[in-house]
Short mmCIF file of C-alpha atoms in Angstrom, two decimals:
data_model
loop_
_atom_site.label_atom_id
_atom_site.label_comp_id
_atom_site.label_asym_id
_atom_site.label_seq_id
_atom_site.Cartn_x
_atom_site.Cartn_y
_atom_site.Cartn_z
CA MET A 21 104.09 -1.18 13.11
CA PRO A 22 100.71 -2.76 12.21
CA LEU A 23 99.34 0.34 10.47
CA ILE A 24 97.59 0.10 7.10
CA THR A 25 96.92 3.11 4.89
CA SER A 26 94.95 3.39 1.68
CA TRP A 27 96.58 4.80 -1.47
CA LEU A 28 99.62 6.19 0.36
CA SER A 29 102.50 3.85 -0.41
CA PRO A 30 103.59 3.87 -4.07
CA THR A 31 104.08 0.09 -3.95
CA GLY A 32 103.01 -2.88 -1.92
CA GLN A 33 99.32 -2.16 -1.30
CA THR A 34 97.50 -5.47 -1.29
CA ARG A 35 93.89 -6.16 -2.05
CA GLU A 36 93.40 -6.96 1.63
CA ASP A 37 94.93 -3.59 2.58
CA THR A 38 92.53 -1.85 0.23
CA ARG A 39 89.47 -3.66 1.57
CA VAL A 40 90.38 -3.17 5.24
CA SER A 41 91.08 0.55 4.87
CA GLN A 42 87.89 1.49 3.04
CA ILE A 43 86.43 3.52 5.86
CA GLY A 44 83.99 5.84 4.12
CA ALA A 45 84.08 8.32 7.00
CA THR A 46 84.13 11.88 5.74
CA THR A 47 82.29 14.19 8.13
CA PRO A 48 82.71 17.50 6.29
CA VAL A 49 84.20 20.65 7.74
CA ASN A 50 83.71 22.59 4.50
CA ALA A 51 82.90 21.92 0.86
CA ALA A 52 86.27 20.30 0.10
CA GLN A 53 87.66 18.80 3.32
CA ALA A 54 86.67 16.21 5.90
CA ARG A 55 87.18 16.33 9.63
CA SER A 56 90.08 14.34 11.01
CA GLY A 57 88.95 11.92 13.66
CA ILE A 58 88.50 8.39 14.93
CA LEU A 59 85.61 6.17 13.91
CA PRO A 60 83.34 5.49 16.89
CA GLY A 61 82.41 2.06 18.20
CA SER A 62 83.52 -0.53 20.72
CA TYR A 63 83.36 -4.25 21.26
CA GLY A 64 79.97 -5.03 22.75
CA GLY A 65 78.73 -1.49 22.12
CA GLN A 66 79.47 -0.38 25.68
CA TYR A 67 81.60 2.68 24.86
CA ARG A 68 81.23 5.54 22.41
CA VAL A 69 84.85 5.47 21.26
CA SER A 70 87.37 2.70 21.85
CA GLY A 71 89.64 3.18 18.81
CA PHE A 72 93.21 4.22 19.70
CA TRP A 73 92.40 3.88 23.42
CA THR A 74 95.65 4.34 25.36
CA GLU A 75 96.60 3.13 28.82
CA GLY A 76 99.80 2.79 30.80
CA THR A 77 101.01 -0.82 30.85
CA SER A 78 104.40 -0.45 32.55
CA ALA A 79 106.43 2.17 34.41
CA MET A 80 107.35 4.26 31.36
CA SER A 81 105.35 2.59 28.58
CA ALA A 82 101.77 2.82 27.33
CA THR A 83 99.81 0.68 24.90
CA VAL A 84 97.73 2.17 22.10
CA TYR A 85 94.98 -0.21 21.01
CA ASN A 86 93.58 -0.84 17.55
CA GLY A 87 91.24 1.50 15.73
CA ARG A 88 90.36 3.29 12.50
CA ALA A 89 90.76 6.96 11.69
CA VAL A 90 90.74 9.62 8.98
CA ILE A 91 93.40 12.35 8.72
CA GLN A 92 92.67 15.27 6.40
CA GLY A 93 95.48 16.89 4.43
CA LEU A 94 95.46 19.98 2.25
CA HIS A 95 92.66 20.40 -0.27
CA SER A 96 94.80 18.84 -2.96
CA GLN A 97 95.89 15.92 -0.78
CA GLY A 98 92.48 14.65 0.21
CA PHE A 99 92.10 12.58 3.38
CA TYR A 100 94.07 9.55 4.51
CA GLN A 101 92.33 6.44 5.81
CA VAL A 102 94.38 4.78 8.53
CA VAL A 103 93.81 1.47 10.32
CA LEU A 104 95.76 0.28 13.36
CA ASP A 105 95.32 -3.47 13.01
CA GLY A 106 97.13 -4.40 16.23
CA ASN A 107 98.40 -2.76 19.38
CA VAL A 108 101.40 -0.43 19.66
CA VAL A 109 103.61 0.01 22.73
CA LEU A 110 105.14 3.47 23.23
CA THR A 111 108.03 4.11 25.64
CA PHE A 112 108.42 7.58 27.14
CA ALA A 113 111.75 9.21 27.96
CA ASP A 114 112.66 9.78 31.62
CA GLY A 115 111.53 13.01 33.20
CA ASP A 116 113.74 16.09 33.31
CA ALA A 117 115.81 16.49 36.47
CA GLN A 118 114.25 19.88 37.31
CA TYR A 119 111.02 20.50 35.42
CA ASP A 120 107.84 18.71 34.38
CA ARG A 121 107.05 18.27 30.71
CA ILE A 122 104.05 17.31 28.58
CA ASP A 123 104.37 14.80 25.74
CA LEU A 124 101.85 14.34 22.95
CA VAL A 125 100.76 11.00 21.49
CA VAL A 126 99.72 11.42 17.86
CA LEU A 127 98.60 9.39 14.88
CA ARG A 128 100.73 10.75 12.03
CA VAL A 129 100.90 10.34 8.26
CA TYR A 130 104.16 10.78 6.30
CA ASP A 131 103.71 11.51 2.60
CA ALA A 132 106.94 12.30 0.75
CA SER A 133 104.92 13.72 -2.12
CA TYR A 134 104.02 16.63 0.16
CA ASP A 135 106.78 16.71 2.79
CA SER A 136 110.54 16.23 2.97
CA THR A 137 110.58 13.09 5.13
CA GLY A 138 111.15 10.70 2.25
CA LYS A 139 108.58 8.33 3.77
CA TYR A 140 105.20 6.99 2.74
CA GLU A 141 103.73 5.58 5.93
CA ALA A 142 101.63 6.17 9.01
CA ALA A 143 102.83 5.95 12.60
CA VAL A 144 101.67 6.24 16.19
CA GLU A 145 104.38 8.24 17.89
CA ILE A 146 105.37 10.50 20.77
CA VAL A 147 106.03 14.22 20.31
CA ARG A 148 108.26 15.08 23.27
CA GLY A 149 107.50 18.34 25.04
CA THR A 150 109.85 20.94 26.50
CA PRO A 151 110.50 20.80 30.27
CA ALA A 152 109.55 24.06 31.99
CA ALA A 153 108.19 25.47 35.23
CA ILE A 154 104.84 25.69 33.41
CA PRO A 155 105.34 23.08 30.66
CA PRO A 156 103.74 23.86 27.29
CA VAL A 157 101.86 21.31 25.22
CA PRO A 158 103.93 20.59 22.10
CA ALA A 159 102.40 21.43 18.75
CA ALA A 160 100.99 18.52 16.76
CA PRO A 161 102.93 17.86 13.53
CA VAL A 162 101.34 18.65 10.19
CA LEU A 163 99.12 15.81 8.96
CA SER A 164 98.59 14.27 12.38
CA LEU A 165 95.74 13.57 14.79
CA PRO A 166 96.39 14.21 18.52
CA LEU A 167 95.35 11.27 20.69
CA TYR A 168 96.55 11.96 24.23
CA GLU A 169 98.56 14.34 26.37
CA VAL A 170 100.90 12.65 28.84
CA ALA A 171 102.26 14.61 31.81
CA VAL A 172 105.79 13.49 32.72
CA PRO A 173 106.78 14.85 36.15
CA ALA A 174 110.35 15.93 36.85
CA GLY A 175 112.60 13.07 37.92
CA THR A 176 110.27 10.36 36.63
CA SER A 177 111.95 7.10 35.62
CA ALA A 178 111.35 3.37 35.77
CA GLY A 179 113.67 3.14 38.77
CA LYS A 180 111.61 5.71 40.67
CA GLY A 181 108.21 4.19 40.13
CA GLY A 182 107.56 5.54 36.65
CA ILE A 183 104.60 7.55 35.40
CA VAL A 184 101.43 7.50 37.52
CA TRP A 185 99.16 6.76 34.59
CA ALA A 186 95.86 7.40 36.34
CA ASP A 187 96.85 11.05 36.88
CA THR A 188 98.71 11.90 33.68
CA LEU A 189 96.69 10.85 30.61
CA ARG A 190 94.41 13.43 29.00
CA ASP A 191 92.17 12.13 26.21
CA LEU A 192 92.25 14.36 23.08
CA ARG A 193 90.54 12.01 20.64
CA THR A 194 87.81 13.35 18.35
CA THR A 195 85.33 11.46 16.20
CA THR A 196 84.23 11.40 12.59
CA VAL A 197 81.54 9.49 10.69
CA ALA A 198 80.17 9.21 7.16
CA ILE A 199 78.49 12.16 5.44
CA GLY A 200 75.03 12.59 6.93
CA GLY A 201 75.86 10.43 9.94
CA ILE A 202 75.25 11.57 13.50
CA VAL A 203 78.58 12.27 15.16
CA PRO A 204 78.98 10.98 18.72
CA ALA A 205 80.41 14.15 20.24
CA TYR A 206 83.68 13.20 21.90
CA GLY A 207 86.31 15.80 22.63
CA ASP A 208 86.06 19.04 20.66
CA THR A 209 83.63 18.58 17.77
CA GLY A 210 83.95 22.20 16.69
CA ALA A 211 81.44 24.00 14.50
CA GLY A 212 79.09 22.25 12.13
CA ALA A 213 79.61 22.25 8.37
CA TYR A 214 76.02 22.78 7.22
CA PRO A 215 72.58 23.53 8.71
CA GLY A 216 70.86 20.24 9.42
CA GLN A 217 73.97 18.40 10.58
CA TYR A 218 73.51 16.40 13.81
CA GLN A 219 75.61 15.32 16.74
CA ASP A 220 74.89 13.24 19.82
CA THR A 221 76.24 14.70 23.08
CA HIS A 222 75.57 11.44 24.96
CA THR A 223 72.60 13.04 26.76
CA ALA A 224 70.90 14.94 23.92
CA LEU A 225 70.68 15.18 20.14
CA GLU A 226 71.83 18.53 18.73
CA ARG A 227 71.36 20.13 15.31
CA TRP A 228 73.62 22.73 13.67
CA ASP A 229 71.44 25.74 12.79
CA GLY A 230 74.11 27.62 10.84
CA SER A 231 75.73 29.33 13.80
CA ALA A 232 75.42 27.05 16.84
CA TRP A 233 74.59 23.54 18.01
CA VAL A 234 71.04 23.62 19.40
CA PRO A 235 69.13 20.82 21.14
CA TYR A 236 66.85 18.91 18.85
CA PRO A 237 63.57 17.75 20.44
CA ALA A 238 62.19 14.29 19.78
CA ALA A 239 59.16 15.99 18.24
CA ILE A 240 57.91 19.55 17.96
CA GLY A 241 55.69 20.03 20.96
CA GLY A 242 57.16 17.05 22.78
CA ILE A 243 58.22 17.34 26.41
CA ALA A 244 61.95 16.80 26.78
CA PRO A 245 62.76 14.26 29.52
CA LYS A 246 64.64 15.43 32.60
CA ASP A 247 68.39 16.09 32.28
CA THR A 248 68.30 16.10 28.45
CA LEU A 249 67.75 19.75 27.57
CA THR A 250 69.64 22.86 28.71
CA SER A 251 68.95 25.38 25.95
CA ALA A 252 65.60 25.41 24.18
CA SER A 253 64.98 25.48 20.42
CA TYR A 254 61.87 27.65 20.42
CA VAL A 255 59.57 29.71 22.64
CA GLY A 256 56.93 27.46 24.13
CA GLN A 257 59.09 24.34 24.38
CA TYR A 258 58.56 22.22 27.49
CA ARG A 259 60.87 20.10 29.60
CA ASP A 260 60.65 17.96 32.71
CA THR A 261 63.06 18.54 35.61
CA PRO A 262 64.56 16.27 38.29
CA GLN A 263 62.24 18.03 40.77
CA ARG A 264 59.24 16.85 38.68
CA VAL A 265 58.36 20.42 37.72
CA LEU A 266 57.18 20.99 34.17
CA GLN A 267 58.90 24.07 32.71
CA ARG A 268 58.27 26.23 29.64
CA TRP A 269 60.88 28.23 27.68
CA ASN A 270 59.79 31.89 27.42
CA GLY A 271 62.57 32.94 25.05
CA SER A 272 65.20 33.68 27.66
CA ALA A 273 64.58 31.43 30.66
CA TRP A 274 62.91 28.22 31.83
CA LEU A 275 59.88 29.04 34.00
CA PRO A 276 57.30 26.78 35.66
CA ALA A 277 54.65 25.86 33.11
CA PHE A 278 52.02 26.09 35.84
CA PRO A 279 53.07 28.74 38.38
CA ALA A 280 52.75 27.35 41.89
CA THR A 281 51.34 29.05 44.96
CA LEU A 282 54.17 30.52 47.07
CA PHE A 283 54.15 30.84 50.85
CA LYS A 284 56.46 32.29 53.48
CA GLU A 285 56.07 32.93 57.20
CA SER A 286 57.87 34.14 60.33
CA LEU A 287 57.14 32.77 63.81
CA ASP A 288 59.64 35.08 65.54
CA SER A 289 57.80 38.16 66.80
CA GLY A 290 59.14 41.68 66.41
CA PHE A 291 57.91 45.25 66.94
CA THR A 292 58.04 48.71 65.44
CA THR A 293 57.52 52.14 66.98
CA ALA A 294 57.57 53.96 63.61
CA VAL A 295 54.50 55.63 62.11
CA ALA A 296 55.94 55.29 58.59
CA TYR A 297 55.90 51.90 56.90
CA SER A 298 59.13 49.91 57.26
CA GLU A 299 60.16 46.39 56.33
CA ASN A 300 62.35 46.01 59.43
CA LEU A 301 61.14 44.97 62.87
CA GLN A 302 63.07 45.19 66.14
CA ASP A 303 63.76 42.38 68.59
CA THR A 304 63.58 39.63 65.93
CA THR A 305 66.16 37.47 64.17
CA PHE A 306 63.97 37.15 61.10
CA GLY A 307 64.64 39.61 58.30
CA PRO A 308 62.04 41.29 56.09
CA LEU A 309 59.39 38.87 54.87
CA ARG A 310 59.42 38.95 51.07
CA ILE A 311 58.79 36.70 48.06
CA THR A 312 59.99 37.14 44.48
CA PHE A 313 57.85 35.46 41.81
CA ASN A 314 57.41 35.43 38.04
CA ALA A 315 54.08 36.82 36.91
CA PRO A 316 51.73 34.22 35.40
CA PRO A 317 50.41 34.54 31.82
CA SER A 318 47.22 36.15 33.18
CA GLY A 319 49.23 38.92 34.84
CA VAL A 320 47.09 38.54 37.99
CA VAL A 321 47.83 37.12 41.46
CA LEU A 322 46.07 37.12 44.80
CA LEU A 323 48.06 38.31 47.81
CA HIS A 324 47.13 36.74 51.15
CA TYR A 325 48.92 38.25 54.16
CA GLY A 326 48.48 38.92 57.86
CA ALA A 327 49.92 38.61 61.37
CA ASN A 328 49.07 38.25 65.04
CA THR A 329 49.11 41.97 65.87
CA SER A 330 48.99 43.79 69.21
CA THR A 331 49.85 47.24 70.58
CA SER A 332 51.23 47.70 74.10
CA GLY A 333 50.74 50.83 76.22
CA ASN A 334 47.92 52.35 74.17
CA ALA A 335 44.69 50.45 73.53
CA ALA A 336 43.73 52.83 70.72
CA ALA A 337 47.00 52.47 68.80
CA ILE A 338 46.75 50.38 65.60
CA GLY A 339 49.34 48.07 64.02
CA PHE A 340 49.29 47.85 60.19
CA THR A 341 50.72 45.20 57.78
CA SER A 342 50.67 46.15 54.08
CA PRO A 343 52.44 44.90 50.89
CA TYR A 344 55.18 46.78 49.03
CA VAL A 345 55.48 45.58 45.41
CA THR A 346 58.31 46.23 42.94
CA GLN A 347 59.38 45.01 39.52
CA GLY A 348 63.15 45.40 39.55
CA SER A 349 63.70 49.06 40.48
CA THR A 350 60.18 50.07 39.40
CA LEU A 351 57.56 50.71 42.09
CA VAL A 352 54.26 48.89 41.53
CA TRP A 353 52.57 49.36 44.92
CA ASP A 354 53.43 51.45 47.94
CA PRO A 355 52.21 50.12 51.30
CA VAL A 356 48.95 51.88 52.19
CA ASP A 357 46.47 51.57 55.07
CA GLU A 358 43.52 50.61 52.87
CA ARG A 359 45.30 47.39 51.82
CA SER A 360 46.43 46.61 55.37
CA ALA A 361 45.69 43.82 57.78
CA LEU A 362 45.30 45.79 61.04
CA SER A 363 44.52 45.37 64.71
CA ALA A 364 44.57 47.47 67.89
CA GLY A 365 45.12 46.94 71.61
CA GLU A 366 45.96 43.99 73.80
CA PRO A 367 45.76 41.02 73.75
CA GLY A 368 46.85 40.45 70.15
CA SER A 369 44.48 39.46 67.35
CA SER A 370 45.25 37.28 64.35
CA VAL A 371 44.23 39.35 61.33
CA SER A 372 44.62 38.79 57.59
CA THR A 373 43.30 40.07 54.29
CA VAL A 374 43.30 39.19 50.57
CA THR A 375 43.84 41.61 47.73
CA ARG A 376 44.08 41.28 43.95
CA LEU A 377 47.29 42.41 42.25
CA GLY A 378 46.78 42.74 38.49
CA GLY A 379 48.32 44.39 35.44
CA LEU A 380 51.55 42.42 35.74
CA THR A 381 53.68 41.56 32.72
CA ALA A 382 53.80 37.81 32.20
CA ASP A 383 57.10 36.10 33.08
CA LEU A 384 58.71 39.20 34.57
CA PRO A 385 59.96 38.88 38.17
CA TYR A 386 58.11 40.82 40.87
CA THR A 387 58.92 41.17 44.58
CA VAL A 388 56.39 41.51 47.39
CA THR A 389 57.67 42.69 50.80
CA LEU A 390 55.46 43.02 53.86
CA MET A 391 55.79 46.42 55.61
CA HIS A 392 54.64 47.45 59.08
CA ARG A 393 53.80 50.60 61.04
CA VAL A 394 51.99 51.81 64.16
CA SER A 395 49.45 54.65 64.29
CA VAL A 396 50.92 56.35 67.41
CA ALA A 397 54.62 57.22 67.47
CA GLY A 398 56.60 55.55 70.23
CA ILE A 399 53.99 52.89 70.95
CA ARG A 400 55.13 49.35 70.28
CA ALA A 401 53.15 47.46 67.66
CA TRP A 402 54.03 43.76 67.88
CA PHE A 403 53.75 41.37 64.93
CA ASP A 404 53.98 37.59 65.25
CA ASN A 405 53.11 34.64 62.97
CA ILE A 406 53.52 36.93 59.96
CA PHE A 407 52.70 35.23 56.65
CA LEU A 408 52.53 35.94 52.92
CA ARG A 409 50.92 33.73 50.30
CA ILE A 410 50.98 34.48 46.54
CA GLU A 411 48.41 32.64 44.43
CA PRO A 412 48.63 32.94 40.61
CA LEU A 413 45.31 33.25 38.77
CA SER A 414 44.65 31.77 35.35
#
């Protein structure tokens, strides 16, 4: 097998072996150990990781391609530098007659100074799983690096078409780089080893802050491009969105940096015969007209609202439209006549009004619902072309 290891075999290490296997990749996981993993890189720079790439090349066989890796042992063992200088073909056993199984492809180091194998070598090998109704993934041997899971369906064999490689390979490879290097996150990178460590997620740069990986902006105060930032690093950070809306992080959520005017309307008329304010109208398919918005930094908005209002059967009866405002379960405004857009008699009149709603807490969500009533019980007050517009003030 064309595997070269550094300072493993008690005899036979050549100068060329020593030069080729000097990897220098020791991404730390603690003060004394490095993280096992594959060195990133590909021919032409097209892929993040191409080392130990595996693909099916015949019915029951797969080829593992060349690459370089580090496998960490116990504290006293140090880490093993391993180079696959050519390709390796692995042949999988036929499937069980009754149950599926999962095999594991691993890169493994044998060191007789620490195990009972009697060998000093590295190998790419298959760890065969146990067939079962729900097949378990076999445990990786000590001093090994999992590369791939391979699902072997029941009854699989070369004579029956073999393994369907496109459906059965699961990539388990992880990466490692030199101390201080930025790790291209591939597979499970796990926790960081020290605050100030970096990793590249392929779409964003992240920094370990001592407890979690957090996005790292290009510059403090810079606007993160669209699709590059999910969680913010600080209150007041900005990002662009695919919808071309600039957003600001308020400490718990992304909100529009410049709150936009909101508008909603209903062109399906409905009526009420109730003298008490209600959000529901009869003879309409449109539900209550309401808008939920986040309060701007000023804590002030203008409410524009109105309707084409008429009363049938009583020229003196009045139809009222007034806002009902809540913050969660807390009442802010009850609907009252003095804030109403109102009209009486037939034919209908288009009426509207504007009122200032202040004293709001910035960034909290508020809900405005338009309510309606009639001044004379049993008389129908009709409302059509109902609208609500919320305009944030700076």
